[in-house]
Amino acid sequence: MKQDFLYATAARSMALQIRTGVLKAGDRLPSIRTLCSEQGFSINTAKRIYLELEKQALIESRPQSGYFVSNRKQRRLPEPEPSSPMPVKNSGMPNQLISKVYATMGEKDLTLFSIGVPSDKLLPLSTLNREMTRAMRQLPGNGSSYEALQGNSRLRQAIARRSFFWGGRLSQEDIITTAGGMNALSFCMMAISRPGNTIAVESPVYPGILQLARSLGLRVLELPTHPETGIEIGALKKMIHRIDLCLLITNFGNPLGSLMPDAHKKELVRLLETHQIPLIEDDLYGDLYFGKSRPQCCKAYDRSGNVLLCSSVSKTLAPGYRVGWVAPGRFKEQLLNLKYVHSVSATAITQETVARFFENNRYDHHLRQLRHQLQLNRDRYTDAIASSFPGGTKISRPQGGLALWVALDPAIDTAVLYERAIRQKISIAPGRMFTLQDQYNHCMRLCIGLPWTDELERKLKQLGKITAALL
Amino acid sequence: MKQDFLYATAARSMALQIRTGVLKAGDRLPSIRTLCSEQGFSINTAKRIYLELEKQALIESRPQSGYFVSNRKQRRLPEPEPSSPMPVKNSGMPNQLISKVYATMGEKDLTLFSIGVPSDKLLPLSTLNREMTRAMRQLPGNGSSYEALQGNSRLRQAIARRSFFWGGRLSQEDIITTAGGMNALSFCMMAISRPGNTIAVESPVYPGILQLARSLGLRVLELPTHPETGIEIGALKKMIHRIDLCLLITNFGNPLGSLMPDAHKKELVRLLETHQIPLIEDDLYGDLYFGKSRPQCCKAYDRSGNVLLCSSVSKTLAPGYRVGWVAPGRFKEQLLNLKYVHSVSATAITQETVARFFENNRYDHHLRQLRHQLQLNRDRYTDAIASSFPGGTKISRPQGGLALWVALDPAIDTAVLYERAIRQKISIAPGRMFTLQDQYNHCMRLCIGLPWTDELERKLKQLGKITAALL
């Protein structure tokens, strides 16, 4: 156990030195022997440190020469261009494509790069189980009784406390729990829109948002979006008089992974406030930042209650619990009424379990580990793709979240790639799923929430070969 | 333990003899001494048998004479008249009244006759806890992973098996799970209606249904309803060309408790099929019958998939679990899409827990006990009301379910009664909550799902006094 700890800690701090540039590409590393004599490691521990860093493609061993920091940057792929959807016209929802991709989600022997949640191997299952058992014992009626309409107060208290991290000052009275994040978005959209209204969203955008908007009879306006900084505020300004509401994932949007800078957030909130256009902000990935600190939310700049902040634990802790929430600002009465009318209340036991997990820094401890894994995966995926995909491949460099957006040579149709890959037990999410327009046909989203293994790396490289064969 | 068993069994069979008329009102019962010598009971057991029957007001002791069957029937109150709502005009939703009543639901020291669920004292909590612990261990990701879109297959299998009891022949493919019963109704109404459509319902009707219809922009047509047999099919026929969809609780409707006869159900299904008007049938009380066998559902007569059958375990097992389902007939694709778009999936752990509970006859065993308690409560409530409420009081005689509908002297406003009663820590559901029209102001719904105690009886009689003081 002590050995394990030593090796992992040392590997992590050396990885940090490489990422922060203390150790530079091509730098020679101390030999195994030096590592042992200088740092007091056993031979085995020293070897494991370098093995781990090699796995992450951060270092490489050269025969008869020793270990060196890899030249990752030289192999870095370019980022995709900012998107430029048409200002209005929709080609329609690619329902068949979506159904096809979702239908394979349950198959066990597939490598699901198409999925949008972290693998349960990255989740703190035993702690969750323990807390659920305790929650069961302590809830009124052992969790069989209705939860209060606004939701579990212990959970709302914990969410309010955590609002500090994104610049918020929520109290538990500001928060309503929901049956997961999509349920929160659904209630928000029902509360503030009528059929025929126009909703502005990122492009590419999570298909569930498009489907929800369509199901409520809304027109969708896809906005030009930069893979690093999110929607172009200028484009939004030009269209502002045609928009009735706005829905954005400002932190690590799905699928692009873009992070809206604070100045943009502030400007956006003011702009929408001036025009009395409500903003639904979906912050479900905000805790999954790879940088030094958690990004702020637009809600932090909201002074008039015009921002409805939604989130959940589906991307960080337990998708199957269906625990989400909304801080609906000036729309609280409408939200409470919708929650009551459409669902009476949310599941008692899973809310209490999450509330308990949020206490005693358990959640922060888990998030640190999860972020570390996801950040490593982003780099490992990127390296594997750089080394095996054909020329012309571009890839996003998200600073957080669960997704990579890969743009291939425009000659490649990822709907066809999907068909080829699935035959080899690999599932991807084709780009056309993420828009109502005829675009992104050469793009795909890959989930980085799978545990890294040799097999996974092999599958990624296999996907590169299948892609190359389409050219 | 053996003593307990003996006394309870004997009391139950004697109660049955009284209810079925084998023992008639005024009949003299064997003396305690005779009971001991003839049946081999101890004096204590024999006394407990009679004490229990006295508590239930089935027998009474007359000083120096012995025990006699009570003259319950002589004190029986008349049933309320069939309802006769206006054919069209709505006065609007009594939102303030509803909010006021719901706001007190969470207060611990109130006697909540206003509530619509069984007390957790009547629920099999320890078995549910055990099954939840097992469910947690066996689910993929210990319940942290997304459930399949259509829902837990073990649960759907169990629901399909149980369809035999109400005359159905469902397979698990016909069933979609939802986050509770209202969520099922909400998806059904969204699937088959557009704003401006007219929905036909019972009158009086559960307020949640009125609120849901309103929230989706529907017009509501309240149908004349008989407290014993449900809606008047003739009235429905007359209005048929103005109706776009129909939502009925055919078995033990809430609040009237009426049970639609099989012949009416058959006729109703044919009528609506002919006019291609979908029927949402909410069967959430169907398992709570007091008669010999479970009543059938309209769905049993459905040959074209025109009936969307909804139900849940919220009234029988665990309101806080939020486990419901729908058998949507020909609307399955729409329902699946709505479930996906508005909620992604339902909570995994509570579905699996209910699925496990449904196996090995546990649910039937529990239902037998629950029905017995509810039937006893119906009689005890009725007796307590008959003995303490002012003249002019009428009361429903439901053959199942959780509610009594009480019509008071028309001079009494139950909104005022609510205010008076709440000061004495008693909560009722005023009649005006159950309609969009200006009617039922002298009526109220009382929940019979509370455990019977001397205190509860005292509270009921206290409510009678408060009522009398309003005349």
CSV table of N, CA, C and O in Angstrom, one decimal, chain A residues 102 117 120 123 125 128-129 132-133 136 140-146 179 182-183 186 190 206 208 211-212 215-216 314-315 317-322 337-338 340-350, chain B residues 102 117 120 123 125 128-129 132-133 136 140-146 179 182-183 186 190 206 208 211-212 215-216 314-315 317-322 337-338 340-350:
chain,number,residue,atom,x,y,z
A,102,TYR,N,-28.3,5.6,-30.0
A,102,TYR,CA,-28.8,5.3,-28.6
A,102,TYR,C,-29.2,3.9,-28.5
A,102,TYR,O,-29.0,3.3,-27.4
A,117,VAL,N,-21.5,10.0,-20.2
A,117,VAL,CA,-21.3,10.0,-18.8
A,117,VAL,C,-20.0,9.3,-18.4
A,117,VAL,O,-19.5,8.5,-19.2
A,120,ASP,N,-18.8,4.0,-14.6
A,120,ASP,CA,-19.0,3.8,-13.1
A,120,ASP,C,-17.6,3.3,-12.4
A,120,ASP,O,-17.6,3.4,-11.2
A,123,LEU,N,-16.4,6.2,-10.4
A,123,LEU,CA,-17.3,6.8,-9.4
A,123,LEU,C,-17.1,6.1,-8.1
A,123,LEU,O,-16.7,5.0,-8.0
A,125,LEU,N,-18.4,4.3,-5.8
A,125,LEU,CA,-19.6,3.5,-5.5
A,125,LEU,C,-19.8,3.0,-4.1
A,125,LEU,O,-20.9,3.0,-3.5
A,128,LEU,N,-21.0,5.8,-1.9
A,128,LEU,CA,-22.4,6.1,-2.2
A,128,LEU,C,-23.3,5.0,-1.6
A,128,LEU,O,-24.4,5.3,-1.0
A,129,ASN,N,-22.9,3.8,-1.7
A,129,ASN,CA,-23.8,2.7,-1.1
A,129,ASN,C,-23.9,2.9,0.4
A,129,ASN,O,-25.0,2.7,1.0
A,132,MET,N,-26.2,5.7,1.1
A,132,MET,CA,-27.6,5.3,0.8
A,132,MET,C,-28.2,4.5,1.9
A,132,MET,O,-29.4,4.7,2.3
A,133,THR,N,-27.4,3.6,2.4
A,133,THR,CA,-27.9,2.8,3.6
A,133,THR,C,-28.3,3.7,4.8
A,133,THR,O,-29.3,3.5,5.4
A,136,MET,N,-31.4,5.7,4.0
A,136,MET,CA,-32.6,4.9,4.2
A,136,MET,C,-33.0,4.8,5.6
A,136,MET,O,-34.2,4.9,6.0
A,140,PRO,N,-37.7,10.1,6.9
A,140,PRO,CA,-39.0,9.7,7.4
A,140,PRO,C,-39.6,8.6,6.5
A,140,PRO,O,-39.5,8.7,5.3
A,141,GLY,N,-40.2,7.6,7.2
A,141,GLY,CA,-40.7,6.4,6.4
A,141,GLY,C,-39.6,5.7,5.6
A,141,GLY,O,-39.9,5.1,4.6
A,142,ASN,N,-38.4,5.8,6.1
A,142,ASN,CA,-37.3,5.2,5.4
A,142,ASN,C,-37.2,5.5,3.9
A,142,ASN,O,-36.8,4.7,3.1
A,143,GLY,N,-37.6,6.7,3.5
A,143,GLY,CA,-37.6,7.1,2.1
A,143,GLY,C,-38.8,6.8,1.3
A,143,GLY,O,-38.9,7.1,0.2
A,144,SER,N,-39.8,6.1,2.0
A,144,SER,CA,-41.0,5.7,1.3
A,144,SER,C,-42.0,6.9,1.2
A,144,SER,O,-42.9,6.9,0.5
A,145,SER,N,-41.8,7.9,2.1
A,145,SER,CA,-42.7,9.1,2.1
A,145,SER,C,-42.3,10.1,1.1
A,145,SER,O,-41.2,10.3,0.7
A,146,TYR,N,-43.3,10.9,0.7
A,146,TYR,CA,-43.1,12.0,-0.3
A,146,TYR,C,-42.1,13.0,0.3
A,146,TYR,O,-42.1,13.3,1.5
A,179,ALA,N,-35.7,15.7,-11.0
A,179,ALA,CA,-35.3,14.3,-11.3
A,179,ALA,C,-34.3,14.3,-12.4
A,179,ALA,O,-34.5,13.9,-13.5
A,182,MET,N,-31.9,17.0,-17.2
A,182,MET,CA,-32.8,17.3,-18.3
A,182,MET,C,-34.2,17.7,-17.8
A,182,MET,O,-34.9,18.5,-18.4
A,183,ASN,N,-34.6,17.1,-16.7
A,183,ASN,CA,-35.9,17.4,-16.0
A,183,ASN,C,-35.8,18.9,-15.6
A,183,ASN,O,-36.8,19.6,-15.8
A,186,SER,N,-36.2,20.9,-18.8
A,186,SER,CA,-37.5,20.8,-19.3
A,186,SER,C,-38.5,21.7,-18.6
A,186,SER,O,-39.2,22.5,-19.2
A,190,MET,N,-40.4,24.9,-20.2
A,190,MET,CA,-41.8,25.0,-20.1
A,190,MET,C,-42.3,26.3,-19.4
A,190,MET,O,-43.3,26.9,-19.7
A,206,TYR,N,-25.8,19.7,-27.6
A,206,TYR,CA,-26.3,18.4,-27.2
A,206,TYR,C,-27.7,18.1,-27.8
A,206,TYR,O,-28.6,18.8,-27.7
A,208,GLY,N,-30.2,16.2,-27.0
A,208,GLY,CA,-31.3,16.3,-26.1
A,208,GLY,C,-32.0,17.6,-26.0
A,208,GLY,O,-33.2,17.8,-25.8
A,211,GLN,N,-34.0,18.1,-29.1
A,211,GLN,CA,-35.2,17.3,-29.1
A,211,GLN,C,-36.2,17.9,-28.1
A,211,GLN,O,-37.4,18.0,-28.4
A,212,LEU,N,-35.7,18.4,-27.0
A,212,LEU,CA,-36.6,19.0,-26.0
A,212,LEU,C,-37.3,20.3,-26.6
A,212,LEU,O,-38.5,20.5,-26.5
A,215,SER,N,-39.8,19.3,-29.0
A,215,SER,CA,-41.0,18.7,-28.4
A,215,SER,C,-41.9,19.8,-27.8
A,215,SER,O,-43.1,19.6,-27.6
A,216,LEU,N,-41.4,20.9,-27.4
A,216,LEU,CA,-42.2,22.0,-26.9
A,216,LEU,C,-42.6,23.0,-27.9
A,216,LEU,O,-43.1,24.1,-27.6
A,314,SER,N,-25.3,14.0,-12.6
A,314,SER,CA,-25.3,12.9,-13.6
A,314,SER,C,-23.9,12.8,-14.3
A,314,SER,O,-23.6,11.7,-14.8
A,315,LYS,N,-23.2,13.8,-14.3
A,315,LYS,CA,-21.9,13.8,-15.0
A,315,LYS,C,-20.7,13.6,-14.0
A,315,LYS,O,-19.6,13.6,-14.5
A,317,LEU,N,-21.2,12.0,-10.5
A,317,LEU,CA,-21.4,11.2,-9.4
A,317,LEU,C,-22.3,9.9,-9.6
A,317,LEU,O,-21.8,8.8,-9.3
A,318,ALA,N,-23.5,10.1,-10.1
A,318,ALA,CA,-24.4,9.0,-10.2
A,318,ALA,C,-25.5,9.3,-11.2
A,318,ALA,O,-26.6,9.8,-10.8
A,319,PRO,N,-25.3,9.0,-12.5
A,319,PRO,CA,-26.3,9.3,-13.5
A,319,PRO,C,-27.7,8.6,-13.2
A,319,PRO,O,-28.7,9.2,-13.4
A,320,GLY,N,-27.6,7.4,-12.7
A,320,GLY,CA,-28.9,6.6,-12.4
A,320,GLY,C,-29.7,7.1,-11.3
A,320,GLY,O,-30.8,6.6,-11.1
A,321,TYR,N,-29.1,8.0,-10.4
A,321,TYR,CA,-29.9,8.5,-9.3
A,321,TYR,C,-31.0,9.5,-9.7
A,321,TYR,O,-31.9,9.7,-9.0
A,322,ARG,N,-30.8,10.2,-10.8
A,322,ARG,CA,-31.7,11.2,-11.3
A,322,ARG,C,-31.8,12.3,-10.2
A,322,ARG,O,-32.9,12.6,-9.8
A,337,ASN,N,-44.6,25.2,-9.4
A,337,ASN,CA,-45.8,24.7,-9.9
A,337,ASN,C,-45.7,23.6,-10.9
A,337,ASN,O,-46.4,22.6,-10.9
A,338,LEU,N,-44.7,23.8,-11.8
A,338,LEU,CA,-44.5,22.8,-12.9
A,338,LEU,C,-44.0,21.5,-12.2
A,338,LEU,O,-44.4,20.4,-12.6
A,340,TYR,N,-44.6,20.4,-9.2
A,340,TYR,CA,-45.7,19.7,-8.6
A,340,TYR,C,-46.7,19.1,-9.6
A,340,TYR,O,-47.0,17.9,-9.4
A,341,VAL,N,-47.0,19.8,-10.6
A,341,VAL,CA,-48.0,19.3,-11.5
A,341,VAL,C,-47.5,18.1,-12.4
A,341,VAL,O,-48.3,17.2,-12.6
A,342,HIS,N,-46.3,18.1,-12.7
A,342,HIS,CA,-45.8,17.1,-13.6
A,342,HIS,C,-45.1,15.9,-12.9
A,342,HIS,O,-44.9,14.9,-13.4
A,343,SER,N,-44.8,16.1,-11.6
A,343,SER,CA,-44.1,15.0,-10.9
A,343,SER,C,-44.4,14.8,-9.4
A,343,SER,O,-43.9,13.9,-8.8
A,344,VAL,N,-45.2,15.7,-8.8
A,344,VAL,CA,-45.5,15.7,-7.4
A,344,VAL,C,-44.3,16.1,-6.5
A,344,VAL,O,-44.2,17.0,-5.8
A,345,SER,N,-43.2,15.2,-6.7
A,345,SER,CA,-42.0,15.5,-5.9
A,345,SER,C,-40.9,14.6,-6.5
A,345,SER,O,-41.2,13.8,-7.5
A,346,ALA,N,-39.7,14.7,-6.1
A,346,ALA,CA,-38.6,13.9,-6.6
A,346,ALA,C,-38.3,12.8,-5.6
A,346,ALA,O,-38.7,12.8,-4.5
A,347,THR,N,-37.5,11.8,-6.1
A,347,THR,CA,-37.2,10.6,-5.3
A,347,THR,C,-36.5,11.0,-4.0
A,347,THR,O,-35.5,11.7,-4.1
A,348,ALA,N,-37.0,10.5,-2.9
A,348,ALA,CA,-36.5,11.0,-1.6
A,348,ALA,C,-35.1,10.4,-1.4
A,348,ALA,O,-34.1,11.1,-1.0
A,349,ILE,N,-34.9,9.1,-1.6
A,349,ILE,CA,-33.7,8.4,-1.1
A,349,ILE,C,-32.4,8.8,-1.8
A,349,ILE,O,-31.4,9.0,-1.2
A,350,THR,N,-32.5,9.1,-3.2
A,350,THR,CA,-31.3,9.4,-3.9
A,350,THR,C,-30.9,10.9,-3.6
A,350,THR,O,-29.7,11.2,-3.5
B,102,TYR,N,-51.9,22.6,0.8
B,102,TYR,CA,-50.6,21.8,0.6
B,102,TYR,C,-49.5,22.4,1.5
B,102,TYR,O,-48.6,21.6,1.9
B,117,VAL,N,-52.3,9.8,0.6
B,117,VAL,CA,-51.4,8.6,0.6
B,117,VAL,C,-51.6,7.8,1.9
B,117,VAL,O,-52.0,8.4,2.9
B,120,ASP,N,-47.1,5.9,6.5
B,120,ASP,CA,-46.0,4.9,6.4
B,120,ASP,C,-46.1,3.8,7.5
B,120,ASP,O,-45.4,2.8,7.4
B,123,LEU,N,-47.1,0.7,5.8
B,123,LEU,CA,-46.3,0.2,4.7
B,123,LEU,C,-45.2,-0.7,5.2
B,123,LEU,O,-44.8,-0.6,6.3
B,125,LEU,N,-42.0,-1.3,5.5
B,125,LEU,CA,-40.8,-0.6,5.4
B,125,LEU,C,-39.6,-1.5,5.5
B,125,LEU,O,-38.6,-1.3,4.8
B,128,LEU,N,-39.0,-3.4,2.4
B,128,LEU,CA,-38.5,-2.5,1.4
B,128,LEU,C,-37.0,-2.2,1.5
B,128,LEU,O,-36.2,-2.2,0.6
B,129,ASN,N,-36.7,-1.9,2.8
B,129,ASN,CA,-35.3,-1.6,3.1
B,129,ASN,C,-34.3,-2.7,2.7
B,129,ASN,O,-33.3,-2.5,2.1
B,132,MET,N,-34.1,-2.9,-1.0
B,132,MET,CA,-33.3,-1.8,-1.6
B,132,MET,C,-31.8,-2.1,-1.4
B,132,MET,O,-31.0,-1.9,-2.3
B,133,THR,N,-31.4,-2.6,-0.2
B,133,THR,CA,-30.0,-3.0,0.0
B,133,THR,C,-29.5,-4.0,-1.0
B,133,THR,O,-28.5,-3.9,-1.6
B,136,MET,N,-29.3,-2.5,-4.5
B,136,MET,CA,-28.0,-1.7,-4.6
B,136,MET,C,-26.9,-2.5,-5.0
B,136,MET,O,-26.0,-2.2,-5.8
B,140,PRO,N,-26.2,-2.7,-12.1
B,140,PRO,CA,-24.9,-2.3,-12.7
B,140,PRO,C,-24.5,-0.9,-12.1
B,140,PRO,O,-25.4,-0.1,-11.9
B,141,GLY,N,-23.3,-0.8,-11.7
B,141,GLY,CA,-22.8,0.4,-11.1
B,141,GLY,C,-23.5,0.7,-9.7
B,141,GLY,O,-23.7,1.9,-9.3
B,142,ASN,N,-24.0,-0.4,-9.1
B,142,ASN,CA,-24.8,-0.2,-7.8
B,142,ASN,C,-25.9,0.8,-7.9
B,142,ASN,O,-26.2,1.5,-6.9
B,143,GLY,N,-26.5,0.9,-9.1
B,143,GLY,CA,-27.6,1.9,-9.2
B,143,GLY,C,-27.2,3.2,-9.6
B,143,GLY,O,-28.0,4.1,-9.8
B,144,SER,N,-25.9,3.5,-9.8
B,144,SER,CA,-25.4,4.8,-10.2
B,144,SER,C,-25.5,5.0,-11.7
B,144,SER,O,-25.5,6.1,-12.2
B,145,SER,N,-25.7,3.9,-12.4
B,145,SER,CA,-25.7,4.0,-13.9
B,145,SER,C,-27.1,4.3,-14.4
B,145,SER,O,-28.1,3.9,-13.8
B,146,TYR,N,-27.2,4.9,-15.6
B,146,TYR,CA,-28.5,5.1,-16.2
B,146,TYR,C,-29.3,3.8,-16.4
B,146,TYR,O,-28.7,2.8,-16.8
B,179,ALA,N,-41.4,8.3,-13.5
B,179,ALA,CA,-41.0,8.8,-12.2
B,179,ALA,C,-42.3,9.1,-11.4
B,179,ALA,O,-42.6,10.3,-11.1
B,182,MET,N,-48.1,10.7,-11.5
B,182,MET,CA,-48.4,12.0,-12.2
B,182,MET,C,-47.5,12.2,-13.4
B,182,MET,O,-47.9,12.8,-14.4
B,183,ASN,N,-46.2,11.7,-13.3
B,183,ASN,CA,-45.3,11.8,-14.4
B,183,ASN,C,-45.8,11.0,-15.6
B,183,ASN,O,-45.7,11.4,-16.8
B,186,SER,N,-48.7,13.0,-17.0
B,186,SER,CA,-48.1,14.2,-17.7
B,186,SER,C,-47.6,13.8,-19.1
B,186,SER,O,-48.0,14.5,-20.1
B,190,MET,N,-49.2,15.0,-22.7
B,190,MET,CA,-48.4,15.7,-23.7
B,190,MET,C,-48.4,15.0,-25.0
B,190,MET,O,-48.4,15.6,-26.0
B,206,TYR,N,-59.4,14.8,-8.8
B,206,TYR,CA,-58.2,15.1,-8.2
B,206,TYR,C,-57.6,16.5,-8.7
B,206,TYR,O,-57.4,16.6,-9.9
B,208,GLY,N,-54.7,17.7,-8.9
B,208,GLY,CA,-53.5,17.6,-9.7
B,208,GLY,C,-53.8,17.4,-11.2
B,208,GLY,O,-53.1,17.9,-12.1
B,211,GLN,N,-54.8,20.8,-12.6
B,211,GLN,CA,-53.6,21.7,-12.7
B,211,GLN,C,-52.8,21.3,-13.9
B,211,GLN,O,-52.3,22.1,-14.6
B,212,LEU,N,-52.6,20.0,-14.1
B,212,LEU,CA,-51.8,19.5,-15.2
B,212,LEU,C,-52.5,19.9,-16.5
B,212,LEU,O,-51.8,20.4,-17.4
B,215,SER,N,-52.0,23.5,-17.1
B,215,SER,CA,-50.6,23.8,-17.4
B,215,SER,C,-50.3,23.5,-18.9
B,215,SER,O,-49.4,24.1,-19.5
B,216,LEU,N,-51.0,22.5,-19.5
B,216,LEU,CA,-50.8,22.2,-20.9
B,216,LEU,C,-51.7,22.9,-21.8
B,216,LEU,O,-51.8,22.6,-23.0
B,314,SER,N,-47.4,4.6,-5.6
B,314,SER,CA,-47.5,5.7,-4.6
B,314,SER,C,-48.6,5.6,-3.6
B,314,SER,O,-48.6,6.2,-2.5
B,315,LYS,N,-49.7,4.9,-4.0
B,315,LYS,CA,-50.8,4.7,-3.1
B,315,LYS,C,-50.8,3.4,-2.3
B,315,LYS,O,-51.7,3.2,-1.5
B,317,LEU,N,-47.5,1.4,-1.7
B,317,LEU,CA,-46.2,0.9,-1.3
B,317,LEU,C,-45.2,2.0,-0.8
B,317,LEU,O,-44.7,1.9,0.3
B,318,ALA,N,-44.9,3.0,-1.7
B,318,ALA,CA,-43.9,3.9,-1.4
B,318,ALA,C,-44.0,5.2,-2.2
B,318,ALA,O,-43.4,5.3,-3.2
B,319,PRO,N,-44.8,6.2,-1.7
B,319,PRO,CA,-44.9,7.4,-2.4
B,319,PRO,C,-43.6,8.1,-2.8
B,319,PRO,O,-43.4,8.6,-3.9
B,320,GLY,N,-42.6,8.0,-1.8
B,320,GLY,CA,-41.4,8.8,-2.0
B,320,GLY,C,-40.4,8.1,-3.0
B,320,GLY,O,-39.4,8.7,-3.4
B,321,TYR,N,-40.7,6.9,-3.5
B,321,TYR,CA,-39.9,6.2,-4.4
B,321,TYR,C,-40.0,6.8,-5.8
B,321,TYR,O,-39.1,6.7,-6.6
B,322,ARG,N,-41.2,7.4,-6.1
B,322,ARG,CA,-41.5,7.9,-7.5
B,322,ARG,C,-41.3,6.8,-8.5
B,322,ARG,O,-40.6,6.9,-9.5
B,337,ASN,N,-40.3,8.8,-26.5
B,337,ASN,CA,-39.6,10.0,-26.9
B,337,ASN,C,-39.8,11.1,-25.8
B,337,ASN,O,-38.8,11.7,-25.4
B,338,LEU,N,-41.0,11.2,-25.3
B,338,LEU,CA,-41.2,12.2,-24.2
B,338,LEU,C,-40.4,11.9,-23.0
B,338,LEU,O,-39.8,12.8,-22.4
B,340,TYR,N,-37.6,10.2,-22.8
B,340,TYR,CA,-36.2,10.5,-23.1
B,340,TYR,C,-35.9,12.0,-23.0
B,340,TYR,O,-35.0,12.5,-22.4
B,341,VAL,N,-36.8,12.8,-23.7
B,341,VAL,CA,-36.5,14.2,-23.9
B,341,VAL,C,-36.7,14.9,-22.6
B,341,VAL,O,-35.9,15.9,-22.3
B,342,HIS,N,-37.6,14.6,-21.7
B,342,HIS,CA,-37.9,15.3,-20.5
B,342,HIS,C,-37.2,14.8,-19.3
B,342,HIS,O,-37.1,15.4,-18.2
B,343,SER,N,-36.6,13.5,-19.4
B,343,SER,CA,-36.0,13.0,-18.1
B,343,SER,C,-34.9,12.0,-18.3
B,343,SER,O,-34.3,11.6,-17.4
B,344,VAL,N,-34.5,11.7,-19.6
B,344,VAL,CA,-33.5,10.7,-19.9
B,344,VAL,C,-33.8,9.3,-19.5
B,344,VAL,O,-33.9,8.4,-20.3
B,345,SER,N,-34.1,9.1,-18.2
B,345,SER,CA,-34.5,7.8,-17.7
B,345,SER,C,-35.0,8.0,-16.3
B,345,SER,O,-35.0,9.1,-15.7
B,346,ALA,N,-35.5,6.9,-15.7
B,346,ALA,CA,-36.1,7.0,-14.3
B,346,ALA,C,-35.0,6.5,-13.3
B,346,ALA,O,-34.1,5.8,-13.7
B,347,THR,N,-35.2,6.8,-12.0
B,347,THR,CA,-34.3,6.4,-11.0
B,347,THR,C,-34.1,4.9,-11.0
B,347,THR,O,-35.1,4.1,-10.9
B,348,ALA,N,-32.9,4.4,-11.0
B,348,ALA,CA,-32.6,3.0,-11.2
B,348,ALA,C,-33.0,2.2,-9.9
B,348,ALA,O,-33.6,1.2,-9.9
B,349,ILE,N,-32.5,2.7,-8.8
B,349,ILE,CA,-32.5,1.9,-7.5
B,349,ILE,C,-34.0,1.7,-7.0
B,349,ILE,O,-34.3,0.6,-6.6
B,350,THR,N,-34.8,2.7,-7.1
B,350,THR,CA,-36.2,2.5,-6.6
B,350,THR,C,-37.0,1.6,-7.5
B,350,THR,O,-37.8,0.8,-7.0
